[in-house]
Amino acid sequence: MNAIDKLIENTIRADVRAIASYHVPDASGYIKLDAMENPYELPDALRAELGQHLADAALNRYPVPSYATLKRRICAGLGVPSGYDVLLGNGSDELIAIMATAIARQDRKAVVMAPTPAFVMFARSAQFAGADFVGVPLNSADFSLDLPAMLAAIARHQPALLFLAYPNNPTGNLFDEQAMEAILKAMGETGIVVVDEAYQPFAKKSFMGRLPEFPNLVVMRTLSKLGLAGIRLGYLSGDPKLLEQFEKVRPPYNVNVLTQVAAEFALDHLDVLDGQAALLNQERTRLAAELAALPGVEVFPSAANFISLRVPDADKTCSELSTGKVLIKNLSKMDKMLANCIRVTVSTPEENTAFLHALKASL
């Protein structure tokens, strides 16, 4: 063992050494349908106007640490209840890490819980914060919540933090509202329930307006799926006293000046972004119907901007699509429940048609 290997063994945690880094494949030259991005850019006139706003940003100064103007616009434009504020993060990933860090205890292991399969960063952030992660399998037939199993796991493990993605990633379905309410009530005063609404622009259903009903409820969203993935801005809302505690963990100046300017500009033009989301929902309906007509393909219902489906051989399909310069997500290795499943982002009519042709050829 050489010197650097000895240094790593002596300093880096064993659980970190044992895992691979989060892999994002190079998409150069591909039709990129693996990351649930909005394929549409802003209209040319708005891009030019935004460019001027960005040019005027004070890059030589730190951001205003309170982000008061941006937070006011988010609250006013995105349905945050009166009397509630938001906490901002460098994407949802940072917000998840902030919450996991805030609940991680030094006297004993805290528990983070989510139904699985779920967004990988729920478990990773728990691990990196020093908490235990407990995954409760969904019902395999339709990816719905297994409520009895969830309630039993809550009683047994007493999680401090529980994530419910609404719609769920990677399956795309909306969980039953009454089941989610039962989980919120079961967690009560002992745990926080985070409803992750990353895909709310497409689902058009939300728990944001119900924050006053549940003191233990936090609603988290991102501007990424709305069409602003490049600026990396996430936000969450919850009881002001709860946000005050998370604020202590948030790094200062965690949202940069260019992100702040771009987000404020975009919030003045939500009608454009909402119109793009409506186009994608139309394409989701068309794409799902055409996929369901293919032999050997099982399509799962989706309220997000992606569709998950099961094919006869996911590895073969993904390999052949990649050869044809179409990039999708192979879900097979995420969870045994997702055997031979793939996930495709809903894109423009042209890219969706190209994907359909490539998929038919692979089948």
mmCIF file of C-alpha atoms in Angstrom:
data_model
loop_
_atom_site.group_PDB
_atom_site.id
_atom_site.type_symbol
_atom_site.label_atom_id
_atom_site.label_comp_id
_atom_site.label_asym_id
_atom_site.label_seq_id
_atom_site.Cartn_x
_atom_site.Cartn_y
_atom_site.Cartn_z
ATOM 1 C CA MET A 1 0.000 0.000 0.000
ATOM 2 C CA ASN A 2 1.467 3.341 -1.015
ATOM 3 C CA ALA A 3 1.442 6.544 0.997
ATOM 4 C CA ILE A 4 -1.741 8.058 -0.440
ATOM 5 C CA ASP A 5 -3.670 4.804 0.014
ATOM 6 C CA LYS A 6 -2.554 4.673 3.651
ATOM 7 C CA LEU A 7 -3.555 8.295 4.122
ATOM 8 C CA ILE A 8 -7.036 7.626 2.698
ATOM 9 C CA GLU A 9 -7.499 4.522 4.837
ATOM 10 C CA ASN A 10 -6.470 6.427 7.962
ATOM 11 C CA THR A 11 -8.601 9.516 7.351
ATOM 12 C CA ILE A 12 -11.644 8.769 5.172
ATOM 13 C CA ARG A 13 -14.637 6.973 6.685
ATOM 14 C CA ALA A 14 -14.945 3.323 5.715
ATOM 15 C CA ASP A 15 -18.557 3.700 4.553
ATOM 16 C CA VAL A 16 -17.523 6.542 2.231
ATOM 17 C CA ARG A 17 -14.592 4.540 0.842
ATOM 18 C CA ALA A 18 -16.946 1.644 0.131
ATOM 19 C CA ILE A 19 -19.331 3.496 -2.184
ATOM 20 C CA ALA A 20 -19.043 5.043 -5.622
ATOM 21 C CA SER A 21 -19.569 8.735 -6.286
ATOM 22 C CA TYR A 22 -22.859 9.896 -7.792
ATOM 23 C CA HIS A 23 -22.410 9.216 -11.492
ATOM 24 C CA VAL A 24 -23.712 11.566 -14.164
ATOM 25 C CA PRO A 25 -22.986 10.185 -17.662
ATOM 26 C CA ASP A 26 -21.594 12.391 -20.401
ATOM 27 C CA ALA A 27 -24.495 13.339 -22.672
ATOM 28 C CA SER A 28 -22.528 15.043 -25.453
ATOM 29 C CA GLY A 29 -24.089 14.192 -28.812
ATOM 30 C CA TYR A 30 -27.028 12.316 -27.250
ATOM 31 C CA ILE A 31 -30.750 12.915 -27.110
ATOM 32 C CA LYS A 32 -30.723 13.402 -23.352
ATOM 33 C CA LEU A 33 -33.746 11.778 -21.743
ATOM 34 C CA ASP A 34 -32.255 10.571 -18.454
ATOM 35 C CA ALA A 35 -32.458 13.522 -16.042
ATOM 36 C CA MET A 36 -36.059 14.844 -16.109
ATOM 37 C CA GLU A 37 -35.031 18.197 -17.544
ATOM 38 C CA ASN A 38 -37.345 20.605 -19.343
ATOM 39 C CA PRO A 39 -36.185 20.537 -23.005
ATOM 40 C CA TYR A 40 -37.497 24.023 -23.741
ATOM 41 C CA GLU A 41 -35.428 27.182 -23.367
ATOM 42 C CA LEU A 42 -36.838 30.611 -22.655
ATOM 43 C CA PRO A 43 -38.005 32.544 -25.731
ATOM 44 C CA ASP A 44 -35.257 34.586 -27.393
ATOM 45 C CA ALA A 45 -36.594 37.935 -26.191
ATOM 46 C CA LEU A 46 -36.666 36.763 -22.573
ATOM 47 C CA ARG A 47 -33.196 35.256 -22.883
ATOM 48 C CA ALA A 48 -31.847 38.592 -24.071
ATOM 49 C CA GLU A 49 -33.568 40.403 -21.214
ATOM 50 C CA LEU A 50 -32.262 37.887 -18.703
ATOM 51 C CA GLY A 51 -28.757 38.342 -20.105
ATOM 52 C CA GLN A 52 -28.896 42.029 -19.254
ATOM 53 C CA HIS A 53 -30.065 41.287 -15.727
ATOM 54 C CA LEU A 54 -27.195 38.829 -15.262
ATOM 55 C CA ALA A 55 -24.725 41.358 -16.663
ATOM 56 C CA ASP A 56 -25.855 43.846 -14.033
ATOM 57 C CA ALA A 57 -25.352 41.389 -11.149
ATOM 58 C CA ALA A 58 -22.753 42.453 -8.594
ATOM 59 C CA LEU A 59 -20.335 39.547 -8.964
ATOM 60 C CA ASN A 60 -17.761 41.282 -6.765
ATOM 61 C CA ARG A 61 -20.087 41.167 -3.753
ATOM 62 C CA TYR A 62 -21.466 38.329 -1.672
ATOM 63 C CA PRO A 63 -25.185 37.671 -2.099
ATOM 64 C CA VAL A 64 -27.555 39.340 0.336
ATOM 65 C CA PRO A 65 -27.618 36.529 2.935
ATOM 66 C CA SER A 66 -31.321 36.819 3.744
ATOM 67 C CA TYR A 67 -32.406 36.480 0.066
ATOM 68 C CA ALA A 68 -35.442 38.500 1.140
ATOM 69 C CA THR A 69 -36.563 39.634 -2.327
ATOM 70 C CA LEU A 70 -36.255 36.175 -3.881
ATOM 71 C CA LYS A 71 -38.043 34.529 -0.973
ATOM 72 C CA ARG A 72 -40.890 37.042 -1.174
ATOM 73 C CA ARG A 73 -41.354 36.288 -4.875
ATOM 74 C CA ILE A 74 -41.346 32.548 -4.266
ATOM 75 C CA CYS A 75 -43.932 32.869 -1.501
ATOM 76 C CA ALA A 76 -46.136 35.140 -3.606
ATOM 77 C CA GLY A 77 -45.910 33.182 -6.849
ATOM 78 C CA LEU A 78 -45.690 29.548 -5.808
ATOM 79 C CA GLY A 79 -48.492 29.066 -3.302
ATOM 80 C CA VAL A 80 -46.728 29.321 0.062
ATOM 81 C CA PRO A 81 -49.383 29.968 2.756
ATOM 82 C CA SER A 82 -49.639 33.372 4.388
ATOM 83 C CA GLY A 83 -47.377 33.638 7.417
ATOM 84 C CA TYR A 84 -44.966 31.000 6.124
ATOM 85 C CA ASP A 85 -41.473 31.621 4.759
ATOM 86 C CA VAL A 86 -39.094 29.514 2.677
ATOM 87 C CA LEU A 87 -35.563 28.224 3.127
ATOM 88 C CA LEU A 88 -33.422 28.203 -0.022
ATOM 89 C CA GLY A 89 -30.838 25.650 -1.074
ATOM 90 C CA ASN A 90 -28.442 24.803 -3.874
ATOM 91 C CA GLY A 91 -31.018 22.465 -5.361
ATOM 92 C CA SER A 92 -33.100 20.005 -3.346
ATOM 93 C CA ASP A 93 -29.950 18.006 -2.626
ATOM 94 C CA GLU A 94 -28.606 20.662 -0.264
ATOM 95 C CA LEU A 95 -31.952 21.030 1.483
ATOM 96 C CA ILE A 96 -32.100 17.279 2.085
ATOM 97 C CA ALA A 97 -28.565 17.405 3.506
ATOM 98 C CA ILE A 98 -29.456 20.372 5.734
ATOM 99 C CA MET A 99 -32.427 18.539 7.238
ATOM 100 C CA ALA A 100 -30.484 15.296 7.693
ATOM 101 C CA THR A 101 -27.697 17.189 9.450
ATOM 102 C CA ALA A 102 -30.144 19.038 11.690
ATOM 103 C CA ILE A 103 -31.773 15.847 12.999
ATOM 104 C CA ALA A 104 -28.569 13.761 13.304
ATOM 105 C CA ARG A 105 -27.880 13.285 17.012
ATOM 106 C CA GLN A 106 -24.588 12.903 18.860
ATOM 107 C CA ASP A 107 -25.958 10.862 21.764
ATOM 108 C CA ARG A 108 -27.589 8.154 19.618
ATOM 109 C CA LYS A 109 -28.325 7.302 15.990
ATOM 110 C CA ALA A 110 -31.233 9.186 14.455
ATOM 111 C CA VAL A 111 -33.332 7.456 11.813
ATOM 112 C CA VAL A 112 -34.325 8.763 8.384
ATOM 113 C CA MET A 113 -37.089 6.858 6.595
ATOM 114 C CA ALA A 114 -38.648 6.736 3.137
ATOM 115 C CA PRO A 115 -40.706 4.298 1.094
ATOM 116 C CA THR A 116 -38.496 2.560 -1.454
ATOM 117 C CA PRO A 117 -37.578 2.695 -4.268
ATOM 118 C CA ALA A 118 -36.962 6.395 -3.722
ATOM 119 C CA PHE A 119 -34.657 9.274 -4.634
ATOM 120 C CA VAL A 120 -31.139 8.094 -3.858
ATOM 121 C CA MET A 121 -30.166 11.272 -1.982
ATOM 122 C CA PHE A 122 -32.593 10.516 0.866
ATOM 123 C CA ALA A 123 -30.445 7.556 1.910
ATOM 124 C CA ARG A 124 -27.097 9.131 0.999
ATOM 125 C CA SER A 125 -27.723 12.309 2.955
ATOM 126 C CA ALA A 126 -28.753 10.263 5.977
ATOM 127 C CA GLN A 127 -25.562 8.225 5.698
ATOM 128 C CA PHE A 128 -23.296 11.250 5.337
ATOM 129 C CA ALA A 129 -24.960 12.963 8.309
ATOM 130 C CA GLY A 130 -24.361 9.897 10.474
ATOM 131 C CA ALA A 131 -28.004 8.817 10.682
ATOM 132 C CA ASP A 132 -29.479 5.415 9.881
ATOM 133 C CA PHE A 133 -31.689 5.049 6.818
ATOM 134 C CA VAL A 134 -34.691 2.718 6.856
ATOM 135 C CA GLY A 135 -36.438 1.990 3.561
ATOM 136 C CA VAL A 136 -39.962 0.557 3.569
ATOM 137 C CA PRO A 137 -40.826 -1.224 0.287
ATOM 138 C CA LEU A 138 -43.749 0.026 -1.748
ATOM 139 C CA ASN A 139 -46.431 -2.376 -2.929
ATOM 140 C CA SER A 140 -44.795 -4.118 -5.870
ATOM 141 C CA ALA A 141 -47.959 -4.339 -7.975
ATOM 142 C CA ASP A 142 -48.572 -0.597 -8.380
ATOM 143 C CA PHE A 143 -45.836 1.185 -6.354
ATOM 144 C CA SER A 144 -48.426 2.475 -3.870
ATOM 145 C CA LEU A 145 -47.643 3.048 -0.208
ATOM 146 C CA ASP A 146 -47.786 -0.063 1.959
ATOM 147 C CA LEU A 147 -49.481 1.826 4.776
ATOM 148 C CA PRO A 148 -49.521 -0.991 7.373
ATOM 149 C CA ALA A 149 -45.799 -1.569 6.800
ATOM 150 C CA MET A 150 -45.078 2.167 6.982
ATOM 151 C CA LEU A 151 -46.989 2.578 10.242
ATOM 152 C CA ALA A 152 -45.300 -0.482 11.741
ATOM 153 C CA ALA A 153 -41.862 0.835 10.726
ATOM 154 C CA ILE A 154 -42.635 4.245 12.233
ATOM 155 C CA ALA A 155 -43.675 2.633 15.525
ATOM 156 C CA ARG A 156 -40.576 0.445 15.575
ATOM 157 C CA HIS A 157 -37.864 2.880 14.434
ATOM 158 C CA GLN A 158 -39.257 6.262 15.545
ATOM 159 C CA PRO A 159 -37.755 8.177 12.606
ATOM 160 C CA ALA A 160 -36.853 11.810 13.123
ATOM 161 C CA LEU A 161 -37.233 12.513 9.396
ATOM 162 C CA LEU A 162 -39.457 10.794 6.832
ATOM 163 C CA PHE A 163 -39.515 11.602 3.105
ATOM 164 C CA LEU A 164 -42.542 11.147 0.841
ATOM 165 C CA ALA A 165 -41.931 12.110 -2.783
ATOM 166 C CA TYR A 166 -45.153 13.365 -4.380
ATOM 167 C CA PRO A 167 -45.040 12.215 -7.218
ATOM 168 C CA ASN A 168 -42.480 9.574 -6.426
ATOM 169 C CA ASN A 169 -39.156 9.286 -8.208
ATOM 170 C CA PRO A 170 -38.376 6.891 -9.888
ATOM 171 C CA THR A 171 -41.878 5.433 -10.214
ATOM 172 C CA GLY A 172 -43.811 8.597 -11.174
ATOM 173 C CA ASN A 173 -47.018 7.893 -9.233
ATOM 174 C CA LEU A 174 -48.822 10.036 -6.676
ATOM 175 C CA PHE A 175 -49.279 8.389 -3.297
ATOM 176 C CA ASP A 176 -52.759 8.200 -1.748
ATOM 177 C CA GLU A 177 -53.467 11.415 0.196
ATOM 178 C CA GLN A 178 -55.259 9.633 3.039
ATOM 179 C CA ALA A 179 -52.294 7.296 3.497
ATOM 180 C CA MET A 180 -49.969 10.311 3.646
ATOM 181 C CA GLU A 181 -52.239 11.961 6.222
ATOM 182 C CA ALA A 182 -52.104 8.791 8.328
ATOM 183 C CA ILE A 183 -48.306 8.893 8.213
ATOM 184 C CA LEU A 184 -48.265 12.569 9.235
ATOM 185 C CA LYS A 185 -50.504 11.786 12.200
ATOM 186 C CA ALA A 186 -48.454 8.730 13.180
ATOM 187 C CA MET A 187 -45.239 10.783 13.184
ATOM 188 C CA GLY A 188 -46.920 13.419 15.353
ATOM 189 C CA GLU A 189 -44.538 15.288 17.639
ATOM 190 C CA THR A 190 -41.701 12.776 17.264
ATOM 191 C CA GLY A 191 -40.783 13.186 13.593
ATOM 192 C CA ILE A 192 -40.790 15.531 10.607
ATOM 193 C CA VAL A 193 -42.483 14.500 7.359
ATOM 194 C CA VAL A 194 -40.985 16.027 4.214
ATOM 195 C CA VAL A 195 -43.233 15.952 1.153
ATOM 196 C CA ASP A 196 -40.879 16.285 -1.813
ATOM 197 C CA GLU A 197 -42.809 18.007 -4.596
ATOM 198 C CA ALA A 198 -40.048 18.273 -7.187
ATOM 199 C CA TYR A 199 -42.523 17.421 -9.961
ATOM 200 C CA GLN A 200 -45.404 19.591 -8.758
ATOM 201 C CA PRO A 201 -45.482 21.685 -11.985
ATOM 202 C CA PHE A 202 -46.644 18.534 -13.788
ATOM 203 C CA ALA A 203 -48.717 16.868 -11.071
ATOM 204 C CA LYS A 204 -50.699 19.993 -10.152
ATOM 205 C CA LYS A 205 -51.339 18.484 -6.719
ATOM 206 C CA SER A 206 -49.691 19.719 -3.550
ATOM 207 C CA PHE A 207 -49.563 19.620 0.233
ATOM 208 C CA MET A 208 -48.203 23.192 0.375
ATOM 209 C CA GLY A 209 -51.576 24.671 1.275
ATOM 210 C CA ARG A 210 -51.938 22.168 4.122
ATOM 211 C CA LEU A 211 -48.889 23.308 6.080
ATOM 212 C CA PRO A 212 -51.039 24.983 8.770
ATOM 213 C CA GLU A 213 -52.787 21.643 9.429
ATOM 214 C CA PHE A 214 -49.634 19.738 10.325
ATOM 215 C CA PRO A 215 -46.867 21.330 12.425
ATOM 216 C CA ASN A 216 -44.578 18.410 11.509
ATOM 217 C CA LEU A 217 -45.029 18.875 7.730
ATOM 218 C CA VAL A 218 -42.332 20.330 5.468
ATOM 219 C CA VAL A 219 -42.952 20.791 1.735
ATOM 220 C CA MET A 220 -39.866 20.835 -0.466
ATOM 221 C CA ARG A 221 -39.692 21.832 -4.129
ATOM 222 C CA THR A 222 -37.148 22.737 -6.792
ATOM 223 C CA LEU A 223 -37.131 25.045 -9.796
ATOM 224 C CA SER A 224 -35.139 22.435 -11.737
ATOM 225 C CA LYS A 225 -38.057 20.516 -13.215
ATOM 226 C CA LEU A 226 -39.928 23.717 -14.006
ATOM 227 C CA GLY A 227 -37.234 24.566 -16.540
ATOM 228 C CA LEU A 228 -34.372 26.000 -14.498
ATOM 229 C CA ALA A 229 -32.204 22.973 -13.751
ATOM 230 C CA GLY A 230 -29.061 24.936 -14.588
ATOM 231 C CA ILE A 231 -29.439 27.468 -11.785
ATOM 232 C CA ARG A 232 -29.759 24.868 -8.992
ATOM 233 C CA LEU A 233 -32.382 26.369 -6.703
ATOM 234 C CA GLY A 234 -34.516 24.441 -4.249
ATOM 235 C CA TYR A 235 -36.858 25.750 -1.568
ATOM 236 C CA LEU A 236 -38.824 24.360 1.331
ATOM 237 C CA SER A 237 -41.480 25.679 3.647
ATOM 238 C CA GLY A 238 -42.776 24.641 7.027
ATOM 239 C CA ASP A 239 -43.583 25.983 10.457
ATOM 240 C CA PRO A 240 -41.488 29.137 11.050
ATOM 241 C CA LYS A 241 -39.997 27.686 14.245
ATOM 242 C CA LEU A 242 -38.870 24.591 12.329
ATOM 243 C CA LEU A 243 -37.328 26.684 9.545
ATOM 244 C CA GLU A 244 -35.472 28.672 12.198
ATOM 245 C CA GLN A 245 -33.670 25.488 13.257
ATOM 246 C CA PHE A 246 -32.810 24.440 9.686
ATOM 247 C CA GLU A 247 -31.541 27.978 9.042
ATOM 248 C CA LYS A 248 -28.804 27.386 11.629
ATOM 249 C CA VAL A 249 -27.426 24.546 9.496
ATOM 250 C CA ARG A 250 -27.675 26.318 6.140
ATOM 251 C CA PRO A 251 -24.270 27.505 4.893
ATOM 252 C CA PRO A 252 -24.029 31.287 4.495
ATOM 253 C CA TYR A 253 -24.304 32.555 0.921
ATOM 254 C CA ASN A 254 -25.364 29.097 -0.302
ATOM 255 C CA VAL A 255 -27.320 30.555 -3.249
ATOM 256 C CA ASN A 256 -25.106 32.502 -5.627
ATOM 257 C CA VAL A 257 -25.854 35.907 -7.133
ATOM 258 C CA LEU A 258 -26.450 34.629 -10.684
ATOM 259 C CA THR A 259 -28.921 32.029 -9.429
ATOM 260 C CA GLN A 260 -30.719 34.678 -7.404
ATOM 261 C CA VAL A 261 -31.023 37.073 -10.363
ATOM 262 C CA ALA A 262 -32.102 34.329 -12.788
ATOM 263 C CA ALA A 263 -34.702 32.961 -10.376
ATOM 264 C CA GLU A 264 -36.213 36.379 -9.668
ATOM 265 C CA PHE A 265 -36.464 37.006 -13.407
ATOM 266 C CA ALA A 266 -38.048 33.619 -14.071
ATOM 267 C CA LEU A 267 -40.626 34.137 -11.335
ATOM 268 C CA ASP A 268 -41.776 37.226 -13.208
ATOM 269 C CA HIS A 269 -42.463 34.967 -16.212
ATOM 270 C CA LEU A 270 -44.063 31.918 -14.612
ATOM 271 C CA ASP A 271 -46.706 31.897 -17.337
ATOM 272 C CA VAL A 272 -44.039 30.907 -19.871
ATOM 273 C CA LEU A 273 -42.714 28.082 -17.696
ATOM 274 C CA ASP A 274 -46.216 26.857 -16.840
ATOM 275 C CA GLY A 275 -47.026 26.821 -20.552
ATOM 276 C CA GLN A 276 -43.999 24.630 -21.201
ATOM 277 C CA ALA A 277 -45.104 22.264 -18.428
ATOM 278 C CA ALA A 278 -48.549 22.017 -20.059
ATOM 279 C CA LEU A 279 -46.928 21.059 -23.372
ATOM 280 C CA LEU A 280 -44.926 18.350 -21.642
ATOM 281 C CA ASN A 281 -48.046 16.982 -19.954
ATOM 282 C CA GLN A 282 -49.683 16.687 -23.377
ATOM 283 C CA GLU A 283 -46.664 14.837 -24.686
ATOM 284 C CA ARG A 284 -46.651 12.584 -21.609
ATOM 285 C CA THR A 285 -50.163 11.428 -22.501
ATOM 286 C CA ARG A 286 -49.183 10.717 -26.112
ATOM 287 C CA LEU A 287 -45.922 9.019 -25.218
ATOM 288 C CA ALA A 288 -47.526 6.801 -22.576
ATOM 289 C CA ALA A 289 -50.224 5.659 -25.002
ATOM 290 C CA GLU A 290 -47.734 4.803 -27.745
ATOM 291 C CA LEU A 291 -45.468 2.987 -25.306
ATOM 292 C CA ALA A 292 -48.378 0.958 -23.930
ATOM 293 C CA ALA A 293 -49.170 -0.240 -27.461
ATOM 294 C CA LEU A 294 -45.733 -1.860 -27.843
ATOM 295 C CA PRO A 295 -45.549 -5.628 -27.284
ATOM 296 C CA GLY A 296 -43.800 -6.692 -24.098
ATOM 297 C CA VAL A 297 -43.861 -3.180 -22.584
ATOM 298 C CA GLU A 298 -45.578 -2.340 -19.286
ATOM 299 C CA VAL A 299 -46.122 1.381 -18.696
ATOM 300 C CA PHE A 300 -46.625 2.740 -15.176
ATOM 301 C CA PRO A 301 -48.891 5.753 -14.535
ATOM 302 C CA SER A 302 -46.980 9.020 -14.102
ATOM 303 C CA ALA A 303 -47.857 12.460 -12.759
ATOM 304 C CA ALA A 304 -44.305 13.727 -13.389
ATOM 305 C CA ASN A 305 -42.331 14.738 -16.480
ATOM 306 C CA PHE A 306 -41.031 11.212 -16.951
ATOM 307 C CA ILE A 307 -42.438 7.759 -17.586
ATOM 308 C CA SER A 308 -41.183 4.534 -16.065
ATOM 309 C CA LEU A 309 -41.778 1.304 -17.939
ATOM 310 C CA ARG A 310 -40.802 -2.348 -17.863
ATOM 311 C CA VAL A 311 -39.246 -3.962 -20.947
ATOM 312 C CA PRO A 312 -38.182 -7.565 -21.583
ATOM 313 C CA ASP A 313 -34.447 -6.801 -21.125
ATOM 314 C CA ALA A 314 -33.536 -3.395 -19.682
ATOM 315 C CA ASP A 315 -29.763 -3.821 -20.071
ATOM 316 C CA LYS A 316 -30.101 -4.709 -23.751
ATOM 317 C CA THR A 317 -32.581 -1.920 -24.396
ATOM 318 C CA CYS A 318 -30.433 0.732 -22.720
ATOM 319 C CA SER A 319 -27.321 -0.473 -24.515
ATOM 320 C CA GLU A 320 -28.970 -0.344 -27.926
ATOM 321 C CA LEU A 321 -30.543 3.044 -27.237
ATOM 322 C CA SER A 322 -27.139 4.356 -26.163
ATOM 323 C CA THR A 323 -25.623 3.064 -29.390
ATOM 324 C CA GLY A 324 -28.326 5.039 -31.196
ATOM 325 C CA LYS A 325 -27.374 8.148 -29.173
ATOM 326 C CA VAL A 326 -30.476 8.147 -26.985
ATOM 327 C CA LEU A 327 -29.750 8.400 -23.252
ATOM 328 C CA ILE A 328 -32.306 7.090 -20.735
ATOM 329 C CA LYS A 329 -32.101 5.744 -17.181
ATOM 330 C CA ASN A 330 -31.757 2.043 -16.405
ATOM 331 C CA LEU A 331 -33.602 1.501 -13.106
ATOM 332 C CA SER A 332 -32.915 -2.223 -12.860
ATOM 333 C CA LYS A 333 -30.023 -1.943 -10.416
ATOM 334 C CA MET A 334 -31.772 0.477 -8.062
ATOM 335 C CA ASP A 335 -34.166 -2.019 -6.506
ATOM 336 C CA LYS A 336 -35.303 -5.585 -7.196
ATOM 337 C CA MET A 337 -38.824 -4.186 -7.518
ATOM 338 C CA LEU A 338 -37.619 -2.353 -10.627
ATOM 339 C CA ALA A 339 -36.297 -5.385 -12.473
ATOM 340 C CA ASN A 340 -36.084 -4.611 -16.223
ATOM 341 C CA CYS A 341 -37.475 -1.124 -15.679
ATOM 342 C CA ILE A 342 -36.274 1.983 -17.485
ATOM 343 C CA ARG A 343 -37.179 5.657 -17.079
ATOM 344 C CA VAL A 344 -37.486 8.193 -19.882
ATOM 345 C CA THR A 345 -37.877 11.949 -19.609
ATOM 346 C CA VAL A 346 -40.823 13.421 -21.501
ATOM 347 C CA SER A 347 -39.324 15.818 -24.037
ATOM 348 C CA THR A 348 -40.263 17.622 -27.237
ATOM 349 C CA PRO A 349 -42.477 15.845 -29.797
ATOM 350 C CA GLU A 350 -39.431 15.344 -32.031
ATOM 351 C CA GLU A 351 -37.247 13.810 -29.313
ATOM 352 C CA ASN A 352 -40.092 11.663 -28.000
ATOM 353 C CA THR A 353 -40.695 10.303 -31.502
ATOM 354 C CA ALA A 354 -36.983 9.607 -31.936
ATOM 355 C CA PHE A 355 -37.004 7.699 -28.654
ATOM 356 C CA LEU A 356 -40.054 5.676 -29.707
ATOM 357 C CA HIS A 357 -38.399 4.684 -32.994
ATOM 358 C CA ALA A 358 -35.192 3.675 -31.198
ATOM 359 C CA LEU A 359 -37.102 1.721 -28.567
ATOM 360 C CA LYS A 360 -39.130 -0.157 -31.184
ATOM 361 C CA ALA A 361 -35.919 -1.105 -32.951
ATOM 362 C CA SER A 362 -34.361 -2.349 -29.697
ATOM 363 C CA LEU A 363 -37.413 -4.492 -28.940
#
